[in-house]
Steps between C-alpha positions, in 0.01 A plus 500: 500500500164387506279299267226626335257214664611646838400829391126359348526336857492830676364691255087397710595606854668798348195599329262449741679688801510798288142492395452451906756804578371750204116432623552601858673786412211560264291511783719665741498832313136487453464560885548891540521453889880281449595786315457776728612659874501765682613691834322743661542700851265653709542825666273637777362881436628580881715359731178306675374333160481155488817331368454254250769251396686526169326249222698372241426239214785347310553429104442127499561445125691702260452524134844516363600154754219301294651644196845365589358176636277453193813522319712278682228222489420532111860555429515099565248457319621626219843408486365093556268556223793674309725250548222233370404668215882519378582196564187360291668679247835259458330161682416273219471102490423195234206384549568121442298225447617121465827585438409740205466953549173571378581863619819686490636720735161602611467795731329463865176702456451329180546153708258680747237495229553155401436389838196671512365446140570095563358480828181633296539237209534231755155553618361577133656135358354317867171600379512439115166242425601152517343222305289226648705228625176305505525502125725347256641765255664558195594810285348535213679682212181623326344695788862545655312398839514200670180283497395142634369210322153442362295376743181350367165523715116371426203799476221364621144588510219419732209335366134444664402128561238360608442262805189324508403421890190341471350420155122654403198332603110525427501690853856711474692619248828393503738633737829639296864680634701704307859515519792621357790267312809649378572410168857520314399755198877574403852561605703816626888453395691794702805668446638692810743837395686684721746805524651395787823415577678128623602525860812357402537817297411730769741372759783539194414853517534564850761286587673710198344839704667367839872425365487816330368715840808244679705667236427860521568476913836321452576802262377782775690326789821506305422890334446626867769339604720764319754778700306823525655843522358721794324802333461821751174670278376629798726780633509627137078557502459586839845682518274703244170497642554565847761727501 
């Protein structure tokens, strides 16, 4: 008896030879010239007429073969897809994480979605904003966002001097410079906020996302792993259709 992974195995090739098979037969009945023959003799008026050799064209391609051929290739088809489907039905597993079942019993295209739905939060906790690890933070219940500590800076402003070169005589005036100083006119004290989150925090998360995704495979290998009964769906619809 075979296991239902065996038949998921299968199930590709299975598909894709008849999507192969059922597309040149497709094509083979559009081509009116497979389809048809004919014979034909020649016969003289008199007895000294030309004689012309009997032509004949043969049936190359018959309708009711592709039927029975289309049906023989989907019939396994349907009776692998058959037997999947049913055995979805009964193949169940725990999923199971750190000794503990999160999830009971938990059918395989429901563990199907998990897969995929994890594989999705995975990338969506990897990219969650991280804080500055340039900064020192701390969470601040008030704000209920994590902030730094005050850092105090100087405002300054740039006043004009003057820089006397040469001092005034009877014959020149004096020869002067301006420049700029900056002078300290106050002091900035700043606060930084953030939103973000700790990267400790972040890799929590998706080391939590990996176990569980570890989790949710264990529980598919061991679901598909279950006896399947062979289901024979396909002489009952084509018994029906092509009859």
């Amino acid at each position: 008896m075979a296991k239902l992974n065996q038949i998921i195995a299968v199930e590709k090739g299975v598909k894709s030879k008849s999507f192969q098979e059922l597309t040149q037969a497709h094509q083979d009945l559009q081509k009116p010239a497979l389809l048809a023959g004919i014979s034909r003799a020649y016969q003289p008026k008199d007895e000294e007429g030309e004689q012309l050799p009997p032509e004949s064209t043969r049936v190359q391609l018959k309708a009711e073969d592709i039927l029975r051929s289309t049906a023989k290739t989907l019939t396994r088809l349907f009776d692998v897809t058959a037997t999947k489907d049913w055995a979805n039905i009964s193949a169940r597993a725990d999923v199971v994480v750190d000794g503990q079942v999160l999830l009971a019993q938990v059918p395989v295209p429901y563990l199907l979605f998990l897969e995929k739905q994890l594989t999705d939060l995975f990338t969506f906790v990897k990219k969650l904003p991280v804080l500055d690890a340039s900064e020192s933070w701390s969470l601040d219940p008030s704000t209920d966002s994590w902030k730094t500590e005050p850092v105090r800076t100087i405002r300054t402003k740039k006043v004009p001097r003057n820089h006397v070169k040469a001092e005034a005589t009877d014959k020149h005036p004096a020869q002067v410079e301006v420049y700029y100083e900056d002078i300290a006119v106050g002091y900035w004290t700043t606060v930084k906020f953030s939103g973000a989150l700790p990267a400790r925090r972040v890799n929590e998360l998706a080391e939590r996302v990996e176990k569980l995704q570890q989790a949710v495979k264990f529980a598919r290998e061991e679901a598909n792993a279950v006896e399947v009964t062979d289901q024979r769906a396909g002489d009952a619809v084509f018994g029906y259709l092509f009859r």
